[in-house]
XYZ file of C-alpha atoms in Angstrom:
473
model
C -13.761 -44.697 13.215
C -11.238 -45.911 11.057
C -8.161 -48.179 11.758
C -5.574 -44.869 10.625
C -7.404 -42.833 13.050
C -7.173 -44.983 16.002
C -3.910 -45.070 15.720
C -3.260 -41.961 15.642
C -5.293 -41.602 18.867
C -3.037 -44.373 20.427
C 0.042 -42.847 19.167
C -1.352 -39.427 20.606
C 1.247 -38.370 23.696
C -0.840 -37.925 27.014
C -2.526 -34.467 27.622
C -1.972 -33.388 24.378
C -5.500 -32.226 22.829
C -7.522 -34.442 20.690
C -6.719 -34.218 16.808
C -2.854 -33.288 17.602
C -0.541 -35.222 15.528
C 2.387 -34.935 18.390
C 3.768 -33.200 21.641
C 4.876 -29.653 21.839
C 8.347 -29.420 23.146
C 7.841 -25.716 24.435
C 4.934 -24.981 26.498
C 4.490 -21.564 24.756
C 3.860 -23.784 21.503
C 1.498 -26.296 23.426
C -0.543 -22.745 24.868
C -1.120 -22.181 21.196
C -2.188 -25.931 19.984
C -4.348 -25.902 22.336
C -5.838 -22.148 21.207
C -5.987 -24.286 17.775
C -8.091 -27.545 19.215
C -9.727 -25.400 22.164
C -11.449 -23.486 19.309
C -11.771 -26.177 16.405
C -10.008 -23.521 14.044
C -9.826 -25.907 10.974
C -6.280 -25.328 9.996
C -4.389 -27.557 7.899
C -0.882 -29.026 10.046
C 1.172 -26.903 8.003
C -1.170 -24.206 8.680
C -0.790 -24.748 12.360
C 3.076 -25.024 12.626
C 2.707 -21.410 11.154
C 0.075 -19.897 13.758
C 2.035 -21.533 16.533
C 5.264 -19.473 15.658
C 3.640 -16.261 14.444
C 0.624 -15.954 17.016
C 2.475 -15.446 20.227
C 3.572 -11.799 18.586
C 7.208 -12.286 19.191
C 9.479 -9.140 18.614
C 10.337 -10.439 14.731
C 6.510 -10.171 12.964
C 6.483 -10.878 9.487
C 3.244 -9.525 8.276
C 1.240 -7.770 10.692
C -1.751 -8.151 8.670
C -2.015 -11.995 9.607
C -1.780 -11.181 12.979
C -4.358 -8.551 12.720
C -6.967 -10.214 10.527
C -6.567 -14.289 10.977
C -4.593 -14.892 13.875
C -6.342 -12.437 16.607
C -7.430 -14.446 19.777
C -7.091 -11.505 22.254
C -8.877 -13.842 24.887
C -6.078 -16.318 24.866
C -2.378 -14.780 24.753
C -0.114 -16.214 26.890
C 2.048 -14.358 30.041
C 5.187 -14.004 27.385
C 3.624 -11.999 24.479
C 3.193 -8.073 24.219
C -0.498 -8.355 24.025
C -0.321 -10.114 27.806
C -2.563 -8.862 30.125
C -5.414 -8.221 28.260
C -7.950 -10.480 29.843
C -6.686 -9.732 33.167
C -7.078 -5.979 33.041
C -10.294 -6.188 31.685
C -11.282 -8.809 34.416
C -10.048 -6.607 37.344
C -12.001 -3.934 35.796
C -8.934 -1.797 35.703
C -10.198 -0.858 32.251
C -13.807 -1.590 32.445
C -15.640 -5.252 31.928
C -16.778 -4.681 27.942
C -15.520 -5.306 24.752
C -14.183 -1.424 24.104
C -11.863 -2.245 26.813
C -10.497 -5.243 24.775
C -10.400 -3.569 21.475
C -8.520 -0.385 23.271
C -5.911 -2.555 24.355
C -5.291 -5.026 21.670
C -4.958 -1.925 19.250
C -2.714 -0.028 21.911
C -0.663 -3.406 21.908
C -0.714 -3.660 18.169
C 0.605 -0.332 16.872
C 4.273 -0.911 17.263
C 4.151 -4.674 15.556
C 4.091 -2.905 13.026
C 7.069 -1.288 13.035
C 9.202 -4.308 13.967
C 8.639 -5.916 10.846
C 12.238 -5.601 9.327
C 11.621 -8.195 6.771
C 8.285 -6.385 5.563
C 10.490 -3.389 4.802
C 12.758 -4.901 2.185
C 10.267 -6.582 0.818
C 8.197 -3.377 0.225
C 11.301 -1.523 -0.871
C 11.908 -4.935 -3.433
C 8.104 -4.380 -4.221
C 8.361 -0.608 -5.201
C 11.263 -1.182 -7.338
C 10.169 -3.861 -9.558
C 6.656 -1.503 -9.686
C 8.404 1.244 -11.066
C 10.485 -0.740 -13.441
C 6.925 -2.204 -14.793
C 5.205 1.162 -15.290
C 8.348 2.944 -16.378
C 8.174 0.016 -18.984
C 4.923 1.091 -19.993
C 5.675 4.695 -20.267
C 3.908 5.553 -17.173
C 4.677 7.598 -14.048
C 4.402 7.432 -10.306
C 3.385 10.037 -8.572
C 4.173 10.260 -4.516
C 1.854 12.451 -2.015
C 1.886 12.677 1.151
C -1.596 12.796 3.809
C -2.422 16.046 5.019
C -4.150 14.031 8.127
C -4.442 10.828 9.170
C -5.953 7.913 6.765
C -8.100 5.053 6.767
C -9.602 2.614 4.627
C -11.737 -0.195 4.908
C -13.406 0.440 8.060
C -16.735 -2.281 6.178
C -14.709 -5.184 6.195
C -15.174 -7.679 8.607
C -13.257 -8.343 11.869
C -13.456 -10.526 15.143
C -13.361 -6.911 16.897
C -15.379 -4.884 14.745
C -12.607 -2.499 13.793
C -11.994 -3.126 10.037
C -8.743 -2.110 7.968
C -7.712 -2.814 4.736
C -3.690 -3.946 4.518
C -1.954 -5.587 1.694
C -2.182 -9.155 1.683
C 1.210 -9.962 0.732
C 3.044 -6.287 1.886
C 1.216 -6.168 5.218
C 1.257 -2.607 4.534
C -1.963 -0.282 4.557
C -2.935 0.760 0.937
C -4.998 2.218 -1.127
C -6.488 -0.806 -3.977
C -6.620 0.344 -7.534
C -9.773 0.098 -7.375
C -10.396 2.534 -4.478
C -8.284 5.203 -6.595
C -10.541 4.982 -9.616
C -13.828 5.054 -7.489
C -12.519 8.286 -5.439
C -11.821 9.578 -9.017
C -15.546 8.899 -10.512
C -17.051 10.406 -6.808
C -15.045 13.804 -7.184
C -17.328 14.429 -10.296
C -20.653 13.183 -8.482
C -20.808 17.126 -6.860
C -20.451 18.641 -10.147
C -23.908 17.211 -11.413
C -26.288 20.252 -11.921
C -29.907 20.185 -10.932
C -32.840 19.405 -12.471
C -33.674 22.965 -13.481
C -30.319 23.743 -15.347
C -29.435 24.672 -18.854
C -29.092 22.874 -21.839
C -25.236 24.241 -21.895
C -24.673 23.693 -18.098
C -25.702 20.181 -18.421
C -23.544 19.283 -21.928
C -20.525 20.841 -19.549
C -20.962 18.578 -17.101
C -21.362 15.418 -19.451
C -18.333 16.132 -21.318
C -16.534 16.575 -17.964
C -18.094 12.814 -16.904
C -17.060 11.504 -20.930
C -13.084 12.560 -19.655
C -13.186 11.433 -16.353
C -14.312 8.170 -18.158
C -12.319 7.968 -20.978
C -9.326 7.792 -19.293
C -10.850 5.650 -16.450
C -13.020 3.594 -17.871
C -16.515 3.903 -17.797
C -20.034 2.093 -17.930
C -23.214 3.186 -19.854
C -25.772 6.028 -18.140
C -28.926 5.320 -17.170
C -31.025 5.792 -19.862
C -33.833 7.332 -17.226
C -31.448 9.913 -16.675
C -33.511 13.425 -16.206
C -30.758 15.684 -17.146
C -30.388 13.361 -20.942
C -33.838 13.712 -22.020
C -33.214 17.861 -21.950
C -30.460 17.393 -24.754
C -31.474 16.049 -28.238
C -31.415 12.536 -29.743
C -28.080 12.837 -30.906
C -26.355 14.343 -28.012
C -27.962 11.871 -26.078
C -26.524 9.076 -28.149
C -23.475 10.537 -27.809
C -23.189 10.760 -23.473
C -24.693 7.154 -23.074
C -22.167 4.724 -24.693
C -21.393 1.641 -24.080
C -18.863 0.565 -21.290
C -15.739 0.018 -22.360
C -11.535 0.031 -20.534
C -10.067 3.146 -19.691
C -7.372 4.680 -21.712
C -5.015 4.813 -18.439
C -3.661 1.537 -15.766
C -3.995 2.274 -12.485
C -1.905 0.971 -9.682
C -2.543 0.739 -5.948
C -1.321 3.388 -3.741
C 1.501 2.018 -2.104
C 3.148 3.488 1.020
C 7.318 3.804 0.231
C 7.767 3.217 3.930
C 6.117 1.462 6.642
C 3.643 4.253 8.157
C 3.011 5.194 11.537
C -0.053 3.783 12.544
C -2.216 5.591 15.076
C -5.234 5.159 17.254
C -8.252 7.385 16.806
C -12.079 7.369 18.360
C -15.506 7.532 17.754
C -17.115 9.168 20.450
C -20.336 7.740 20.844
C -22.109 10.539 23.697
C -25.952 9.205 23.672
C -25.534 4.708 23.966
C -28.644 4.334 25.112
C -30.457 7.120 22.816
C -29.172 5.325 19.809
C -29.855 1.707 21.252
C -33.966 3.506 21.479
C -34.044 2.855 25.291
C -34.332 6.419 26.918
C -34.027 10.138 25.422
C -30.759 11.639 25.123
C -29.283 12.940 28.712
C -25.989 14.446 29.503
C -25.808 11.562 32.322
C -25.523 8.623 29.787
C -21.702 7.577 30.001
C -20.025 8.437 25.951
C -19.284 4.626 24.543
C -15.550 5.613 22.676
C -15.459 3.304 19.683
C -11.213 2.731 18.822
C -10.391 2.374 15.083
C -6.862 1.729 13.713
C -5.642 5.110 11.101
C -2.551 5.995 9.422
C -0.842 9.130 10.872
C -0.486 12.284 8.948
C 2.773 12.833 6.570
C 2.631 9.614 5.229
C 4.122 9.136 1.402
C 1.935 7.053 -0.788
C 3.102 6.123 -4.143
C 0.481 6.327 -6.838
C 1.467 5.136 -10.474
C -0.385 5.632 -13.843
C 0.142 4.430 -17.291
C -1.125 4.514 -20.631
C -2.806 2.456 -23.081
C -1.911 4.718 -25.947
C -1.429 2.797 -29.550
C -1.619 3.894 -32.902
C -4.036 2.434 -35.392
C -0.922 -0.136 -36.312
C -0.731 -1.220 -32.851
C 2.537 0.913 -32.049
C 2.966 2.653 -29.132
C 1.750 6.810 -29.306
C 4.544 8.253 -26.659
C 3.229 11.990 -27.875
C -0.596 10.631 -26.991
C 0.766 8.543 -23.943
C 2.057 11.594 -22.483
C -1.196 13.353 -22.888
C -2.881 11.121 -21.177
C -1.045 11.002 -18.164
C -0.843 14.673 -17.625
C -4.862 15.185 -17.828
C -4.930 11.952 -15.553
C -2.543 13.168 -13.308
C -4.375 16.394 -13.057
C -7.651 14.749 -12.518
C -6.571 12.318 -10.097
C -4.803 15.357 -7.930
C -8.059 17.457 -7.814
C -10.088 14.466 -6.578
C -7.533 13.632 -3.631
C -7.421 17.293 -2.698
C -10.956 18.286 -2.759
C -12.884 15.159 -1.662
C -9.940 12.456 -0.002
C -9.766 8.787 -0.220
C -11.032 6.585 2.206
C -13.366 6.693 4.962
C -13.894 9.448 7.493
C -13.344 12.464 4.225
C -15.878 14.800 5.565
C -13.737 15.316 8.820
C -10.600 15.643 6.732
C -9.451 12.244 6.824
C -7.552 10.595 3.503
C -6.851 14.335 2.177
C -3.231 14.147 -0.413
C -1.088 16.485 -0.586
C 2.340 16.542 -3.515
C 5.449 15.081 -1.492
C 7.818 18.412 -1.006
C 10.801 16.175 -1.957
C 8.927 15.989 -5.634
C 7.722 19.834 -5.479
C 10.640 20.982 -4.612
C 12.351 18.902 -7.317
C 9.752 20.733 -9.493
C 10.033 24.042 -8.655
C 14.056 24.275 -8.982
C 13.674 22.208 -12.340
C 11.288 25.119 -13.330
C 13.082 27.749 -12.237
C 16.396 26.355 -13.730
C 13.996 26.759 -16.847
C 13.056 30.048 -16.340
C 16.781 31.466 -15.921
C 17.485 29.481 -19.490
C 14.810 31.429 -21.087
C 15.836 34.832 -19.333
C 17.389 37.553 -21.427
C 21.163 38.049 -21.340
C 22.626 40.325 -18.756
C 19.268 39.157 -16.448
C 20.591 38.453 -12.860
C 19.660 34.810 -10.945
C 17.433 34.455 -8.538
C 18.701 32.782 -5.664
C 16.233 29.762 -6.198
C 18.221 28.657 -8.986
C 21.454 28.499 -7.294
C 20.938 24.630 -6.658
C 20.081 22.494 -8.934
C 17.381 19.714 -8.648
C 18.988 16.342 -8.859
C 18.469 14.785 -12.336
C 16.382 11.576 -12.802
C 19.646 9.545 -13.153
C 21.649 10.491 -10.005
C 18.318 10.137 -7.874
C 17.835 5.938 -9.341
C 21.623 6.106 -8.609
C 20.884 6.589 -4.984
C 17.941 4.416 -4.959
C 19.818 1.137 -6.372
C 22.873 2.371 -3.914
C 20.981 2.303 -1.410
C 19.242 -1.291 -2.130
C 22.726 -2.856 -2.509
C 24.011 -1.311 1.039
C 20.836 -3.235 2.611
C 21.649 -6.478 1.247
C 23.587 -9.246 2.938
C 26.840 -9.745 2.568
C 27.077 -12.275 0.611
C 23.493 -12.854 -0.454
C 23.960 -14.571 -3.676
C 20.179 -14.849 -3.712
C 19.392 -11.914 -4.925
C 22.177 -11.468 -7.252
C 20.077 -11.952 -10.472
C 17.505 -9.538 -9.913
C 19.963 -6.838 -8.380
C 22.361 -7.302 -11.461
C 19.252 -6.746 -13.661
C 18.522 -3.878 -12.211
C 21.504 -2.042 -12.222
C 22.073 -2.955 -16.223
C 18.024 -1.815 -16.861
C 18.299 0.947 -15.293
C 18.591 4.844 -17.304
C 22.101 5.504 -16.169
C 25.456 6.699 -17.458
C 28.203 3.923 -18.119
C 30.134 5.464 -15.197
C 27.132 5.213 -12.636
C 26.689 1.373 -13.672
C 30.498 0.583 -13.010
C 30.256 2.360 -9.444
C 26.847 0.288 -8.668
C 28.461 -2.763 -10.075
C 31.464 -2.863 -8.406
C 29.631 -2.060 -5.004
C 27.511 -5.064 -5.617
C 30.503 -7.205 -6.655
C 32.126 -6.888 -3.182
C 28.372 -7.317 -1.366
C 28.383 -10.620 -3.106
C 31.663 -11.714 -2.962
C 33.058 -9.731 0.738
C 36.580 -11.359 1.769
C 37.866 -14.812 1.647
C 34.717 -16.199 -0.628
C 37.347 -17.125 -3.802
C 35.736 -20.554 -3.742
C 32.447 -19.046 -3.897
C 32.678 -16.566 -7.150
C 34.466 -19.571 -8.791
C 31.392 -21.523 -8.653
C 29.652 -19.054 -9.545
C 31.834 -17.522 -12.511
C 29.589 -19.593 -15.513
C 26.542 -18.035 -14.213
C 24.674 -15.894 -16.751
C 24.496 -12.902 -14.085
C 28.241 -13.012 -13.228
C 29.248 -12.497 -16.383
C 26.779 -9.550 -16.847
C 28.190 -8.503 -13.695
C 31.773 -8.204 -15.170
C 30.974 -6.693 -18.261
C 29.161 -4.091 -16.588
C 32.377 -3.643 -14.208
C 34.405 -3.366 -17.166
C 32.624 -1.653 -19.807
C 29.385 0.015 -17.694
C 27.246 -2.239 -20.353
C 25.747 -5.816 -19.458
C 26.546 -6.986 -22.942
């Protein structure tokens, strides 16, 4: 053993466990080191500083996912968390003496972490809006829907209790990855295959469907074994087996724009000992319920698209861009409505339905349209009588919004929210209102001292020429 080492073994403060560096001045936080050394979790000091305030689930979580993925010990909590109790219940066989009993209750205890995390809602409203900056950058669009039923993903992945979920490693947040969108997209064409006894025409229809799908998605090269091929000539066959190459359309994960309601569901599992091949299925075998985490019906999701559309001189094709998106957007609607996202999409589970704030935005815009078009002397429907709100006004009450739920005085943020408001589409008027709201977040009251600081600051003087003139420059 080296000479460092023994010292730190001498300098080690009685009963505290072997490999602390020091004494925990709050039993709670000596409970934990010793969940730390009790278990040889190799965690860097830093590390550990972190698991000893987040892990006893206090009231203020930051991101549930840590809690839910790295951090579970459900064998260990002390008497002053919400997940108390659990070993002692199952002990007293108030709930039964197996592990279902422990993952029923640590989920039960779980669900409304999530909604305490205040901070993780800012940051995914800060998230969204920077997203939809980037892709309305890029000429894209986001697209919100909403589940029809309840929605889970991830259910492979590995976890201390067997119940797997998929969040968002920074956002806590359940989501759908990019990559999950695009592979729900190339399954919703798998059912359209014909069989082995159809038509020449029947099976060109169904390749050309695959070569759009995979045009705009990206796609890799066909088997070259593939039965339905070797019906269609050389050249045709040339044609449907290319070589893999990137989609004409980015795709972005699917985002919830609030923090969803999380729910517990069940797997009923009637036969145990049928399925463990000990004794034939009886009605007298006890049903072993298997709990899984889900997101609860109703929930928005944000989707986002956009294209990789450039002309042969490397200049943006808005006409071809737009193109793009509608067939994607059509595409990608089908496949969430007929065969879900997720796991669990035979029982109706990850099913998306349009959000009605964004149909019903649609269907005044087109009958607004449709009353334009009608012949003089034609009477309105009553549909028309209110209008949809315009782009503009609705990222006027987004960015309104974002400044009321700043701090007052939170110069922090100051740069990014003044950007904002000056890149945003909006009339001159609409950028003085935001501007001046944000001038007296910043500066509330009795902080002279602090906006004279601050006046050679590149952002306050945006800020004050967008007061004045409703322009940043």
């Amino acid at each position: 053993m080296s000479k460092s080492r023994d010292r730190r073994q001498q300098n080690r403060p009685q009963g505290t466990p072997k490999g602390s560096t020091g004494s925990a001045s709050k039993p709670q936080e000596q409970h934990q080191r010793n969940i730390i050394y009790g278990n040889h979790l190799p965690l860097y000091k830093s590390v550990q500083d972190v698991f000893i305030k987040v892990a006893p689930f206090k009231n203020r979580v930051g991101n549930p996912s840590l809690l839910y993925d790295k951090f579970i010990d459900v064998w260990h909590w002390s008497s002053n968390d919400p997940l108390n109790g659990i070993v002692k219940e199952v002990k007293t066989g108030r709930n039964g003496s197996n592990q279902e009993s422990v993952i029923k209750l640590f989920l039960q205890k779980f669900l409304p972490l999530h909604q305490w995390a205040r901070e993780l809602k800012n940051d995914l409203e800060d998230y969204l809006q920077r997203r939809r900056e980037l892709v309305r950058k890029l000429g894209g669009r986001t697209i919100r829907l909403r589940t029809e039923w309840r929605f889970m993903s991830g259910t492979g992945a590995h976890h201390p209790l067997e119940s797997g979920f998929v969040w968002h490693h920074t956002l806590g947040v359940p989501y759908l990855p990019a990559s999950g969108v695009k592979g729900v997209i190339r399954a919703s064409i798998t059912p359209l295959r014909p069989g082995e006894d159809a038509s020449p025409e029947e099976i060109r229809s169904y390749f050309e469907k695959v070569m759009k799908v995979e045009e705009l998605f990206g796609y890799e090269s066909i088997e070259k074994e593939d039965a339905l091929l070797n019906k269609l000539s050389d050249d045709e066959r040339q044609r449907y087996n290319r070589s893999p190459r990137e989609g004409s359309l980015i795709v972005f994960d699917a985002i919830p724009t609030a923090l969803p309601k999380l729910e517990l569901d069940i797997l009923n599992v009637h036969y145990p000992d049928y399925y463990g091949q000990h004794e034939p299925p009886a009605d007298w075998q006890s049903p072993n319920p298997v709990y899984f985490l889900t997101v609860g019906p109703d929930c928005e999701f944000e989707f986002a698209l956009a294209p990789i559309a450039r002309n042969s001189d490397g200049r943006t094709d808005k006409e071809k861009g737009e193109r793009l998106l509608e067939e994607g957007e059509e595409i990608l609607m089908e496949a969430l409505n007929s065969l879900g996202a997720g796991a669990k999409t035979s029982i109706g589970y990850g099913r998306f339905r349009r959000s009605t704030q964004e149909g019903a935005q649609e269907t005044a815009s087109a009958a607004t349209t449709a009353v334009a078009s009608a012949p003089e002397g034609t009477p309105s429907p009553t549909t028309t009588t209110t209008a949809a709100p315009s782009g503009q006004d609705l990222r006027f009450e987004e960015l309104q919004r974002q400044i009321g739920a700043l701090r007052s005085g939170d110069i922090g943020k100051a740069d990014a929210a003044v950007n904002s408001i000056a890149n945003a589409d909006l009339s001159p008027a609409q950028r003085r209102e935001l501007a001046r709201q944000l001038d007296a977040k910043l500066f509330p009251p009795g902080s002279d001292k602090k906006r004279q600081e601050r006046q050679d600051k590149g952002w306050y003087k945006k800020l004050q020429n967008l007061i004045e003139k409703g322009e940043a420059e």
